[in-house]
Coordinates of C-alpha atoms in Angstrom, one line a residue:
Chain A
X1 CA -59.4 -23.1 -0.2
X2 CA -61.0 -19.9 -1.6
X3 CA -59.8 -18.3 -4.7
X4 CA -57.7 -14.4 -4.1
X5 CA -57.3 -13.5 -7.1
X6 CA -57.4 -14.5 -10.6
X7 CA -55.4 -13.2 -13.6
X8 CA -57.1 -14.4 -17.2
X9 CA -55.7 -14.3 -20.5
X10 CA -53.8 -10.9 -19.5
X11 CA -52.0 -9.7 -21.9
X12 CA -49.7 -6.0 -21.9
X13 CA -47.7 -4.6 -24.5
X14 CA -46.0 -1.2 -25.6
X15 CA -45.9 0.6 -28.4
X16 CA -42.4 2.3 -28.6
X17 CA -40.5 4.6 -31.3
X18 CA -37.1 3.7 -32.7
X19 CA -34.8 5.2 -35.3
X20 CA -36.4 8.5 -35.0
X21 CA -40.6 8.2 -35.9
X22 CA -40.8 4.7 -36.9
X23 CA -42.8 2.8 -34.3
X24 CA -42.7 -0.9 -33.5
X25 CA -45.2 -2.9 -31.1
X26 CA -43.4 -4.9 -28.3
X27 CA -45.5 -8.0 -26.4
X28 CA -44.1 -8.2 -23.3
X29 CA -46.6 -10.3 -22.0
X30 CA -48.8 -12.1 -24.4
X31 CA -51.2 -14.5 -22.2
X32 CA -50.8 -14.7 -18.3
X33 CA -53.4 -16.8 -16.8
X34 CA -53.1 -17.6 -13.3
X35 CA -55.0 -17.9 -10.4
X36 CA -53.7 -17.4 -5.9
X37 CA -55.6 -19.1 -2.9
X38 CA -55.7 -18.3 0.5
X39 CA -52.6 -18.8 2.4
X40 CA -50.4 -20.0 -0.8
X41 CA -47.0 -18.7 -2.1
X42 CA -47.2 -18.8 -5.7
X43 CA -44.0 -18.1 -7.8
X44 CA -44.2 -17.1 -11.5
X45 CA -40.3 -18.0 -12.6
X46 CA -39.3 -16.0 -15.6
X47 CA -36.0 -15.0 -17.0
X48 CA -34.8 -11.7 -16.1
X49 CA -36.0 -9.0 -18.4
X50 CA -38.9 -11.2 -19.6
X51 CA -41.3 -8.5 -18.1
X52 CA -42.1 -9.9 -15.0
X53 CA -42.7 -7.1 -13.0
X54 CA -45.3 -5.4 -15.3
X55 CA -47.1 -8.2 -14.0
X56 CA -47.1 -6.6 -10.5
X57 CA -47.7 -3.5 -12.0
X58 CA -50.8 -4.5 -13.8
X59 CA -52.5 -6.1 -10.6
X60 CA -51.7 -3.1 -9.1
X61 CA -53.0 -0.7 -11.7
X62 CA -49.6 1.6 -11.6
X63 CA -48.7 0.7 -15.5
X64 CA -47.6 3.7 -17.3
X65 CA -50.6 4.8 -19.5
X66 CA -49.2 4.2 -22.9
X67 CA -49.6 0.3 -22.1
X68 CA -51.6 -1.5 -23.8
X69 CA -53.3 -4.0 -21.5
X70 CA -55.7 -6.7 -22.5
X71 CA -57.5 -9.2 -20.1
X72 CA -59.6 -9.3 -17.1
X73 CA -58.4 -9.9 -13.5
X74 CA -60.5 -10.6 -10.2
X75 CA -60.4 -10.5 -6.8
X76 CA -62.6 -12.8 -4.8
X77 CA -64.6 -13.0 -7.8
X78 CA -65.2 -9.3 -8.1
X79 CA -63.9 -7.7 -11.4
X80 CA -60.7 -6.0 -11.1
X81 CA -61.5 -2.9 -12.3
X82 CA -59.3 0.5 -12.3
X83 CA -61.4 2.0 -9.5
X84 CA -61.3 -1.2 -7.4
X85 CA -57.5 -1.5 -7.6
X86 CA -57.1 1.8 -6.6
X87 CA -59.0 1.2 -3.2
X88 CA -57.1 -2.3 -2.7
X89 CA -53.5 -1.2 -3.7
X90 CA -51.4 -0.5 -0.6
X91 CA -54.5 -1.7 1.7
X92 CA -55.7 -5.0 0.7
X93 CA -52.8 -5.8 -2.0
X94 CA -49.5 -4.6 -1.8
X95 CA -46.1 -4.5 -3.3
X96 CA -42.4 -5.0 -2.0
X97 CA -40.7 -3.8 -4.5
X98 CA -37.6 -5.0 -5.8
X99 CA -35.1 -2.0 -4.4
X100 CA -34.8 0.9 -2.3
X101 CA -34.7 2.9 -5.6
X102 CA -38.8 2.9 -5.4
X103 CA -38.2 5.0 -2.5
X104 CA -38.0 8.7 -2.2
X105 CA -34.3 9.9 -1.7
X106 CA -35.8 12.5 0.1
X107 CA -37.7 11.5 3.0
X108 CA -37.3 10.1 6.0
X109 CA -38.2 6.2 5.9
X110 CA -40.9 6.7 8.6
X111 CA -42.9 9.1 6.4
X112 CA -43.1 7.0 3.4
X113 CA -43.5 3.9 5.4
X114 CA -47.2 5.4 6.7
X115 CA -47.6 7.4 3.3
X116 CA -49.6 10.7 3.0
X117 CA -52.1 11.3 6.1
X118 CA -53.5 14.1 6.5
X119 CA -55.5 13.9 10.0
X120 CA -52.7 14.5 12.8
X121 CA -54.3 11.5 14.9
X122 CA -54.7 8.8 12.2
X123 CA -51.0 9.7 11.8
X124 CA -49.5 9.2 14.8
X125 CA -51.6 6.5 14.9
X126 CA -49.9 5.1 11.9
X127 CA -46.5 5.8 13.4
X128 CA -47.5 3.9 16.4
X129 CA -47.9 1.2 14.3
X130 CA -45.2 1.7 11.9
X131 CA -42.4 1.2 15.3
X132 CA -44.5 -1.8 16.1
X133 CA -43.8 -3.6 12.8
X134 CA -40.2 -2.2 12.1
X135 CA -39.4 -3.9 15.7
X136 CA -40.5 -7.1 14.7
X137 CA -38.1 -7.5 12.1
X138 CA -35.4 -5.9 14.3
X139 CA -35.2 -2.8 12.7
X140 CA -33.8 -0.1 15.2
X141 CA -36.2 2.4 16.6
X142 CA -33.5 5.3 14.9
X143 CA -34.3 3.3 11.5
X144 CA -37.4 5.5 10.6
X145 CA -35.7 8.7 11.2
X146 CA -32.8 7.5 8.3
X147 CA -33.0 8.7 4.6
X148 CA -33.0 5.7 2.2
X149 CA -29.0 5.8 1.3
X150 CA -28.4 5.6 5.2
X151 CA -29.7 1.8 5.0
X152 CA -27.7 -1.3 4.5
X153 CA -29.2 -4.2 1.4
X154 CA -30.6 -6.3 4.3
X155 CA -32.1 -3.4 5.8
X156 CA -33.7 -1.6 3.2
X157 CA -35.0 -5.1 2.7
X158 CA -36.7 -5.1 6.0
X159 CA -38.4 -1.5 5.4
X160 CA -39.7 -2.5 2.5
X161 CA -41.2 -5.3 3.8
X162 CA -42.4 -4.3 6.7
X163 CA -44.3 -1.0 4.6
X164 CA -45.5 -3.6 2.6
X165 CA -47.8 -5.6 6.0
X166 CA -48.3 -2.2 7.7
X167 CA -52.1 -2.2 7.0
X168 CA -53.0 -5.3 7.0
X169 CA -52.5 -6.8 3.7
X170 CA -54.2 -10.2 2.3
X171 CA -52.1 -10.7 -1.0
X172 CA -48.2 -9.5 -1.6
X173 CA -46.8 -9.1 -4.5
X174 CA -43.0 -9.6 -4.0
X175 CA -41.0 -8.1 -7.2
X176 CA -37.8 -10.1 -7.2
X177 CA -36.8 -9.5 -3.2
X178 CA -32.9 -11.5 -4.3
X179 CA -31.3 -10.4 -6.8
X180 CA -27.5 -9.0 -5.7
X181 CA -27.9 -10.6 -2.0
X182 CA -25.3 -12.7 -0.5
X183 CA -26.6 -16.0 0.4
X184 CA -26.9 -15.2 4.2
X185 CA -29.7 -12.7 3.1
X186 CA -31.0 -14.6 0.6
X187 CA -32.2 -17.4 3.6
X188 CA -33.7 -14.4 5.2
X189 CA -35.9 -13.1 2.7
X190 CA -36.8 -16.9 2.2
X191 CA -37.4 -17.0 6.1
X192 CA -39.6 -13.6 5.7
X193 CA -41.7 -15.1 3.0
X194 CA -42.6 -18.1 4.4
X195 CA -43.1 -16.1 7.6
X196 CA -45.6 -14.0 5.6
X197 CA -47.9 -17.2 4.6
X198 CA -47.9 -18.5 8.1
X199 CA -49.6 -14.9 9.0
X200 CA -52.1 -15.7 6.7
X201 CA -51.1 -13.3 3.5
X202 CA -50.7 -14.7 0.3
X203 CA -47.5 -14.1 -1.9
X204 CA -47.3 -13.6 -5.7
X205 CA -43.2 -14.2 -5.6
X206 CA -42.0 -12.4 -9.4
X207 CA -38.6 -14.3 -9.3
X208 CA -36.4 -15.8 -11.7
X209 CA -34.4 -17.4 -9.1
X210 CA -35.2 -20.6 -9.4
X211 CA -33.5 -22.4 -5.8
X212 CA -35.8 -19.1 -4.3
X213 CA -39.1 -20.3 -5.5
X214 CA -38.7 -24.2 -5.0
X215 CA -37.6 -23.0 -1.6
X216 CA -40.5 -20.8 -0.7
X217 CA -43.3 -21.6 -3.1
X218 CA -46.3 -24.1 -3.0
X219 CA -47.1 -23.5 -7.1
X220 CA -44.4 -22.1 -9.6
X221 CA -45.8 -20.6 -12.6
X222 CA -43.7 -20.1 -15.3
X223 CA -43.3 -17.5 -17.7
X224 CA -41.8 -18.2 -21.5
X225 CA -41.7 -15.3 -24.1
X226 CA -44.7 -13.2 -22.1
X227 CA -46.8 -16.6 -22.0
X228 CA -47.8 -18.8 -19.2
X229 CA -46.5 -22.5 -19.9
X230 CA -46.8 -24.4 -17.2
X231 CA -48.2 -24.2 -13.5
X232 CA -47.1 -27.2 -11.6
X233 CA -46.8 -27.9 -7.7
X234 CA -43.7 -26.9 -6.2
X235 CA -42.8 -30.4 -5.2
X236 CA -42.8 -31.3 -8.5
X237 CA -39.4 -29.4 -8.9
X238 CA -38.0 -31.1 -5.8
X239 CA -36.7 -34.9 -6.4
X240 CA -36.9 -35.7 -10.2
X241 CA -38.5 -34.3 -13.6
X242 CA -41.0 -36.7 -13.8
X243 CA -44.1 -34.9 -13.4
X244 CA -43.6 -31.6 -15.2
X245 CA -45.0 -31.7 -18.2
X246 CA -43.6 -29.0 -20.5
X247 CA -40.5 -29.5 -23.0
X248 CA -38.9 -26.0 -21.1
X249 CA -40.1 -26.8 -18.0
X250 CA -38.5 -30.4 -17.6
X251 CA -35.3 -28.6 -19.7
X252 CA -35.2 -26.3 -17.2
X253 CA -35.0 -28.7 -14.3
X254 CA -32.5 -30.7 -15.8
X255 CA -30.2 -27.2 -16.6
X256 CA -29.8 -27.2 -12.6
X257 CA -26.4 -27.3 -11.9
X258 CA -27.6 -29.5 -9.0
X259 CA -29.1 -31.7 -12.1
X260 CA -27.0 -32.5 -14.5
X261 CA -26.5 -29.2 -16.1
X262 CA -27.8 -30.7 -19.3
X263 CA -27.4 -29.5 -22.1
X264 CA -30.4 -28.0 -24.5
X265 CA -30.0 -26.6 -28.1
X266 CA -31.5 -23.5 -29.3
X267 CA -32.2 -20.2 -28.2
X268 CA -35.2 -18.0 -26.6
X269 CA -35.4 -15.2 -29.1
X270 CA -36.4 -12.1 -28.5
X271 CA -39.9 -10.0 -27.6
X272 CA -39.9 -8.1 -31.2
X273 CA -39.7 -12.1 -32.8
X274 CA -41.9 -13.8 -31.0
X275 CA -43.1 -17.0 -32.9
X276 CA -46.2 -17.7 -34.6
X277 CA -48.0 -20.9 -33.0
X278 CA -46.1 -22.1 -29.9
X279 CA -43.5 -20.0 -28.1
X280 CA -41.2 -22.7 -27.6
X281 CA -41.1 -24.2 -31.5
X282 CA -37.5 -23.0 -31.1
X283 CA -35.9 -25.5 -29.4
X284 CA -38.9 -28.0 -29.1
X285 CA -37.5 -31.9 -30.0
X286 CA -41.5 -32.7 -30.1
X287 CA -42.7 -30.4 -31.8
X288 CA -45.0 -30.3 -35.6
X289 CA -46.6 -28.2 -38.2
X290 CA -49.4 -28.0 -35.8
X291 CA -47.1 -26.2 -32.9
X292 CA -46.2 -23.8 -35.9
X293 CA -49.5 -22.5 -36.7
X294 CA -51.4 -21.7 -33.4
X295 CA -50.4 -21.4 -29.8
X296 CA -51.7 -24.4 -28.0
X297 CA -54.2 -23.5 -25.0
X298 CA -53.4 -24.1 -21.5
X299 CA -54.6 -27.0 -20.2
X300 CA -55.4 -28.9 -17.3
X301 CA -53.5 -31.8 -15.9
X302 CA -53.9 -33.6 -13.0
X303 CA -53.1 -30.5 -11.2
X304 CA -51.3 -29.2 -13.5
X305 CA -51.8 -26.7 -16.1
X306 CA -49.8 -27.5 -19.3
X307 CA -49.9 -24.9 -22.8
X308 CA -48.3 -27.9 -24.9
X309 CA -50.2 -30.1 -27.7
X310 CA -47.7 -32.8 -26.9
X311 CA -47.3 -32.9 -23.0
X312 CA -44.7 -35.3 -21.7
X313 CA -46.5 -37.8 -19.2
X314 CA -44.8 -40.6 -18.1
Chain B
X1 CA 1.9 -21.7 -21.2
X2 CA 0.5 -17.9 -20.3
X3 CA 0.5 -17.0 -17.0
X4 CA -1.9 -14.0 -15.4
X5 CA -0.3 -12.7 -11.9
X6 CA -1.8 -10.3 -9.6
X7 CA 0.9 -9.0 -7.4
X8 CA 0.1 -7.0 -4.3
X9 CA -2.8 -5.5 -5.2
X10 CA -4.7 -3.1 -3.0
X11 CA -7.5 -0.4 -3.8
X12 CA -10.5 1.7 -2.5
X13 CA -13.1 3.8 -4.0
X14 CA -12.1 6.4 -1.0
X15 CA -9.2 6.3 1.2
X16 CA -10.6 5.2 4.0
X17 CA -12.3 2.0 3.0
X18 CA -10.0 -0.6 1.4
X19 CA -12.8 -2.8 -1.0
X20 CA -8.8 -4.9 -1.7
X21 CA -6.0 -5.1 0.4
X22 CA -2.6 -6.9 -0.5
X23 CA -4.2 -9.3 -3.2
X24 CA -1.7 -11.8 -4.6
X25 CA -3.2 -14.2 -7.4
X26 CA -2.0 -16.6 -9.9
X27 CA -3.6 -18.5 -12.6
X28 CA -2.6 -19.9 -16.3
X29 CA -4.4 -20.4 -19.4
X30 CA -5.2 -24.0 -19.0
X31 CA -7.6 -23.0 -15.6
X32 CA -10.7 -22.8 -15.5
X33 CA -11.1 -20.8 -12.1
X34 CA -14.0 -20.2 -9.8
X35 CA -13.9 -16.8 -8.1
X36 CA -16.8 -16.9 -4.9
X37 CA -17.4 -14.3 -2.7
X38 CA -20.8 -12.2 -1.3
X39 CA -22.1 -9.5 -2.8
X40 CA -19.5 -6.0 -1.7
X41 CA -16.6 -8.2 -1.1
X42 CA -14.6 -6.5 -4.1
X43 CA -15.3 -9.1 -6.8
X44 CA -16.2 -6.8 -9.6
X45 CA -13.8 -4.2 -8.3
X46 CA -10.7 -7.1 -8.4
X47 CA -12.4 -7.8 -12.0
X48 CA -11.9 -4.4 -13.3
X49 CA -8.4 -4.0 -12.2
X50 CA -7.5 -7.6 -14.1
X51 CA -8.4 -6.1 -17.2
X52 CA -7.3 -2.4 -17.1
X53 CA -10.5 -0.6 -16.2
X54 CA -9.5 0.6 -13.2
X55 CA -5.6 2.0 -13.6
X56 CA -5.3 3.4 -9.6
X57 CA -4.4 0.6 -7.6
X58 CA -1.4 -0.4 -5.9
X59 CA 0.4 -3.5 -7.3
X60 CA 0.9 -5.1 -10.8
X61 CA -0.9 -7.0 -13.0
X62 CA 1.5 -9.3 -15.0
X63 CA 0.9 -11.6 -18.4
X64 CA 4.0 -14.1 -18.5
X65 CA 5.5 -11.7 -15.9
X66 CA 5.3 -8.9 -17.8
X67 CA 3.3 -5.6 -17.5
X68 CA 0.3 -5.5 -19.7
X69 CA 1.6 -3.3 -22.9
X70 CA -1.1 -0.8 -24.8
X71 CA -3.5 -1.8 -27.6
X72 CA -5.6 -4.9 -27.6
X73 CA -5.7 -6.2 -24.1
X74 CA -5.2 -10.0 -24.2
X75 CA -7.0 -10.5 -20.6
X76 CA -10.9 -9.4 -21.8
X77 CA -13.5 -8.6 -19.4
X78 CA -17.3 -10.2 -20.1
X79 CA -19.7 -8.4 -18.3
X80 CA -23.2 -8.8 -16.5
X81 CA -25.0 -6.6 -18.7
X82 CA -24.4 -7.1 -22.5
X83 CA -27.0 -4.5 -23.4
X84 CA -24.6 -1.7 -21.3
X85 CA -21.2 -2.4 -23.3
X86 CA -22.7 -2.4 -26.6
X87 CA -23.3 0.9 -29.0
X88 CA -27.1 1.2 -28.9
X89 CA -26.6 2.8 -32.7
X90 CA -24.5 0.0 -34.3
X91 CA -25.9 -2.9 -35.5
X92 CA -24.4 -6.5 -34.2
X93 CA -22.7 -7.0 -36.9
X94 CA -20.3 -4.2 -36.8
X95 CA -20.3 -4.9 -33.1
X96 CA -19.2 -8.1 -33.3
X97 CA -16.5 -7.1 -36.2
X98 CA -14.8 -4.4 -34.3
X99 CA -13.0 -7.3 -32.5
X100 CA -13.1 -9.5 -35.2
X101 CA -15.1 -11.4 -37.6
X102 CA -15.1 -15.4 -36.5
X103 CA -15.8 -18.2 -39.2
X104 CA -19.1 -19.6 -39.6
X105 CA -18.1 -22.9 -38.0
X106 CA -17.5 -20.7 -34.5
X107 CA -20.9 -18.5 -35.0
X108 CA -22.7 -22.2 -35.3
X109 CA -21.3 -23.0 -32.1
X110 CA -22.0 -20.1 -29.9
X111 CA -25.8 -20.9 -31.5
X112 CA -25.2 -17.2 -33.6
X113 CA -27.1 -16.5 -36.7
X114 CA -26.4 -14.3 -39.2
X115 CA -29.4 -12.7 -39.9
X116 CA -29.0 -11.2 -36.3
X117 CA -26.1 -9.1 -37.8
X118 CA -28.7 -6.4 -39.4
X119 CA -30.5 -5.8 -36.2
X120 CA -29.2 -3.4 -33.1
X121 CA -28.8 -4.4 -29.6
X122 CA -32.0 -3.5 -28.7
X123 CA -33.8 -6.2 -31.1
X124 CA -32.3 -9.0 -29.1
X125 CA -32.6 -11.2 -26.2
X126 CA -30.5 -10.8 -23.2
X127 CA -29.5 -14.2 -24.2
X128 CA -28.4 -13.6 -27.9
X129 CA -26.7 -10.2 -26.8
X130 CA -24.4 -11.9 -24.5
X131 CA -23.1 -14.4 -27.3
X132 CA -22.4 -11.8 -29.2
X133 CA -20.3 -10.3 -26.1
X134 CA -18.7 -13.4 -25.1
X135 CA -17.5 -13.9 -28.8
X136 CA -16.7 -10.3 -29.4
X137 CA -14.5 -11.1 -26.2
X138 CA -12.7 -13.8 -27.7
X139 CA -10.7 -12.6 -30.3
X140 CA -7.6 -14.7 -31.1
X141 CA -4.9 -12.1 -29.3
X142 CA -7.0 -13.3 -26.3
X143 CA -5.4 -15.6 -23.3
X144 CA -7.6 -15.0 -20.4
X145 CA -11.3 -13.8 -19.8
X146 CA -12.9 -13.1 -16.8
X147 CA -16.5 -13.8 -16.7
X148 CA -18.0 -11.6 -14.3
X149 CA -22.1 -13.1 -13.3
X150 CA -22.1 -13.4 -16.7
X151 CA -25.2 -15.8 -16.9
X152 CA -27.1 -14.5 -13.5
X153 CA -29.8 -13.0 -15.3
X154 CA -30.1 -15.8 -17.6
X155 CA -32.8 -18.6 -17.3
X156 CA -31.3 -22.2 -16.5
X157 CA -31.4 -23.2 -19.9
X158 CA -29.8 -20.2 -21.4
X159 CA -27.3 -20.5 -19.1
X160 CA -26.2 -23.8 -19.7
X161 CA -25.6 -23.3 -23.3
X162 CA -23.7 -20.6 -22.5
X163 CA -21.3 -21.8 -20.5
X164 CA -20.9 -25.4 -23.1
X165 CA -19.8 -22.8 -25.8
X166 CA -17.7 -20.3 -23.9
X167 CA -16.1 -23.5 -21.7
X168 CA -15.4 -26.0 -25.4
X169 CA -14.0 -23.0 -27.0
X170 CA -11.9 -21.7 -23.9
X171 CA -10.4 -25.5 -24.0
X172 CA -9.7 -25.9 -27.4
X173 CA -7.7 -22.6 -28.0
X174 CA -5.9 -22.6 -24.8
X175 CA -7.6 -19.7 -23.5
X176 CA -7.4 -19.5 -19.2
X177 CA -11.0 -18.6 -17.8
X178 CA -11.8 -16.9 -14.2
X179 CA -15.7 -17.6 -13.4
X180 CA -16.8 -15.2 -11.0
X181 CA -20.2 -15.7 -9.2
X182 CA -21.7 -15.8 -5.8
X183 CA -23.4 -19.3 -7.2
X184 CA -21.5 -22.2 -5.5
X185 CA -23.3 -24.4 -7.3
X186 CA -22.5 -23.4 -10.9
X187 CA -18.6 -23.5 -9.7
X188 CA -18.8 -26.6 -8.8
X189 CA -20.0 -27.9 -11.9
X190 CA -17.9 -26.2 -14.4
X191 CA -14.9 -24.9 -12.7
X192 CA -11.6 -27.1 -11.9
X193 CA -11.4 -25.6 -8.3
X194 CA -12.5 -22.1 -7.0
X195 CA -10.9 -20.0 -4.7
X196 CA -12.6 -17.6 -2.2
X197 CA -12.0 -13.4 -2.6
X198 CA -11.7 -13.7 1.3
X199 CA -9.2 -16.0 1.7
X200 CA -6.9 -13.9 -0.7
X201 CA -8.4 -10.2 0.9
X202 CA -6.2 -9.5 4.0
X203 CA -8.0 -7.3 5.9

């Protein structure tokens, strides 16, 4: 399978004034190293407020410019540069975003499904295509003639998807597409994304619902304190804990309700305290002076990728 | 034994849409009660009015039969968002001490430290922030709370040890507790029986 995209060492963080003019240096995401094929869903799992979407953002080059971001990104082995995500966002990568509060109160939903054209026929065009898509996932044909507050959840849900494949996309980026939906929708959006990969696009899913991404996903990433931990096949969640490798990652299978709802001590602190060494030190039972001092690399294994010095293998 | 009665209660953000209609509800302090419903079906709404932040509906909210008299509210409200109900200019410590100021024994057990009382709300975790609201919640006037999502955006792990300290502590001070979520499978685990907001809805 051939390598999409590839995400390396990337790192973004902000520097932000408090009490008045003293200024303070938040890492919101301190090493994110991951990598999409062809036809995969991958899922990067992360507590909510943990920064996820500035991931998105970052691919897409639409951070706001007093972020500081470190790191290189690819796609299809070409550098990922601010010019080249420019020409690929909206065409060749795009976003659904994770309300209808990215769109414009404004205007009607048809407009901003098709975005600015100036030539009349490339428009229409567009439009042509726009009632195309918008039928397929049973939108109404009045639907692109509403303003965003006319829409229901599951139907903004729709628009936004459906702007999001409207030219032809190879990689999505899906900003948390669940939150505050009823179960009913949540199947849905499941159905849609998995729907997506069979059409050949790939899906970056930015969750931190966890029953979403074993659901949907073929690798879950996941995201501690800004840093990549663990990348592990999706089945790997599934049955037992047996091949995940991390400390949090086997933690958090076993905090499932559906497993055990076991109990772990400690505490994930917050982005201004962010550990020296390991970000997990915390509430690590393995860990020594060695986790203290640096932060372990991420490793390879099996097909996993592990950021531990002491990975649990069984 | 404290009871906590919703009689007849009906209300609507606008007269024409009923979000509760005729709502009758019972529960007492050695519960702990699962409240499931979809997202919009009024569970936030029936939330509100069980704890005295919304004061227009129809019907009565009753503590040992009685209407719930001013000053500290015995039935205490945890929210979703810990990082909306707290003073963005007053440091945890006096946040925590407006309700009351716990012994060191109960900070150990909701997995509080004290050097978190210098720093504001901003300087935490969404995790740290809501122990501090759950135990800012539990003052000892309290008998019920009502936990409204209040692990959702919580990772598993979090959320487990948020629930052990809230649950032990709810247990050993007799203090009744209404879990509200659209997660049926957190319920299950840690509630004694849940009831549906549509059952008790009549529309």
């Amino acid at each position: 399978m051939n390598k999409l995209l590839e995400v390396d060492n990337l790192s973004i963080g902000f520097t932000q004034y408090f009490k008045g003019l003293k200024q303070r240096k938040l890492n919101v995401i301190s090493d994110l190293t991951i990598d999409l094929y062809e036809n995969e869903i991958l899922a990067v799992l992360g507590s909510s407020g943990s920064g996820k979407s500035l991931l998105a953002h970052g691919i897409l080059g639409i951070l706001p410019p007093n972020a500081e971001v470190n790191g290189l990104m690819y796609y299809k082995n070409e550098e990922l540069t601010d010019e080249l995500k420019e020409k690929l966002r909206g065409n060749t990568i795009s976003l659904i975003p994770q309300s209808v509060n990215y769109l414009n109160p404004l205007m009607k939903i048809k407009y901003q499904a098709i975005g600015y054209i100036e030539d009349e026929s490339l428009k229409n065009e567009k439009l042509k295509k726009q009632e195309e898509i918008f039928e397929r996932y049973n939108l109404d044909k009045t639907v692109g003639d509403m303003y965003p507050h006319q829409l229901s959840g599951g139907m903004a849900r729709k628009v936004l998807i459906s702007t999001a494949l409207l030219n032809n996309p190879k990689i999505i980026i899906a900003d948390e597409p669940t939150p505050g939906l009823d179960k009913k929708s949540v199947d849905e959006t499941i159905t849609d994304l998995i729907d997506l990969k069979d059409k050949g696009v790939s899906v970056i899913l930015i969750t931190h619902d966890i029953d979403t991404a074993i659901k949907t996903s073929d690798r879950i990433a996941i995201l501690y304190l800004g840093y990549i931990i663990e990348v592990t096949e999706t089945k790997n969640f599934k049955y037992n804990n047996e091949n995940l490798l991390h400390p949090y990652t086997k933690a958090l299978f076993n905090a499932l309700p559906e497993n055990g709802f076991k109990l772990t001590n400690g505490h994930q602190p917050s982005y201004l305290n962010i550990p020296k060494g390991c970000p997990y030190q915390d509430n690590c039972e393995y860990k020594t002076d060695k986790c203290l001092k640096k932060v372990p690399p991420l490793v390879k294994i099996g097909t996993s990728l592990v950021r531990c010095y002491y990975p649990i293998i069984n | 034994m404290e009871t906590l009665k919703a009689e007849h209660i009906s209300f609507g953000y606008n007269s024409k849409n009923m979000v509760l209609n005729d709502i009758n509800f019972t529960m007492d302090n050695s519960m702990i009660l699962g409240l499931f419903g979809d997202s919009g079906s009024g569970k936030s709404t029936f939330c509100k009015i069980l704890t005295g932040f919304i004061d227009s509906y129809k019907g009565n909210v009753l503590l040992n039969n009685k209407s719930i008299e001013n000053g500290f509210n015995p039935i205490q409200l945890i929210y979703q968002h810990p990082e909306k109900i707290m003073n963005p200019r007053w440091n945890m410590g006096d946040i925590l001490k407006e309700s009351w100021n716990p012994s060191e024994k109960i900070l150990n057990e909701f997995g509080i430290k004290r050097e978190w009382f210098n720093r504001y709300p901003s300087e935490l975790s969404g995790g740290e922030l809501q122990r501090f609201s759950i135990l800012r919640a539990l003052n000892p006037k309290t008998k019920f709370i009502i936990a409204d999502e209040i692990t959702t955006m919580l990772d598993a792990v979090t959320q487990v040890q948020i629930w052990d300290s809230l649950l032990k502590y709810a247990k050993k001070y007799n203090i009744g507790v209404l879990v509200v979520s659209h997660d049926d499978k957190l319920l299950n685990k840690i509630t004694d029986r849940t009831i549906l907001l549509d059952d008790l809805n009549k529309q």
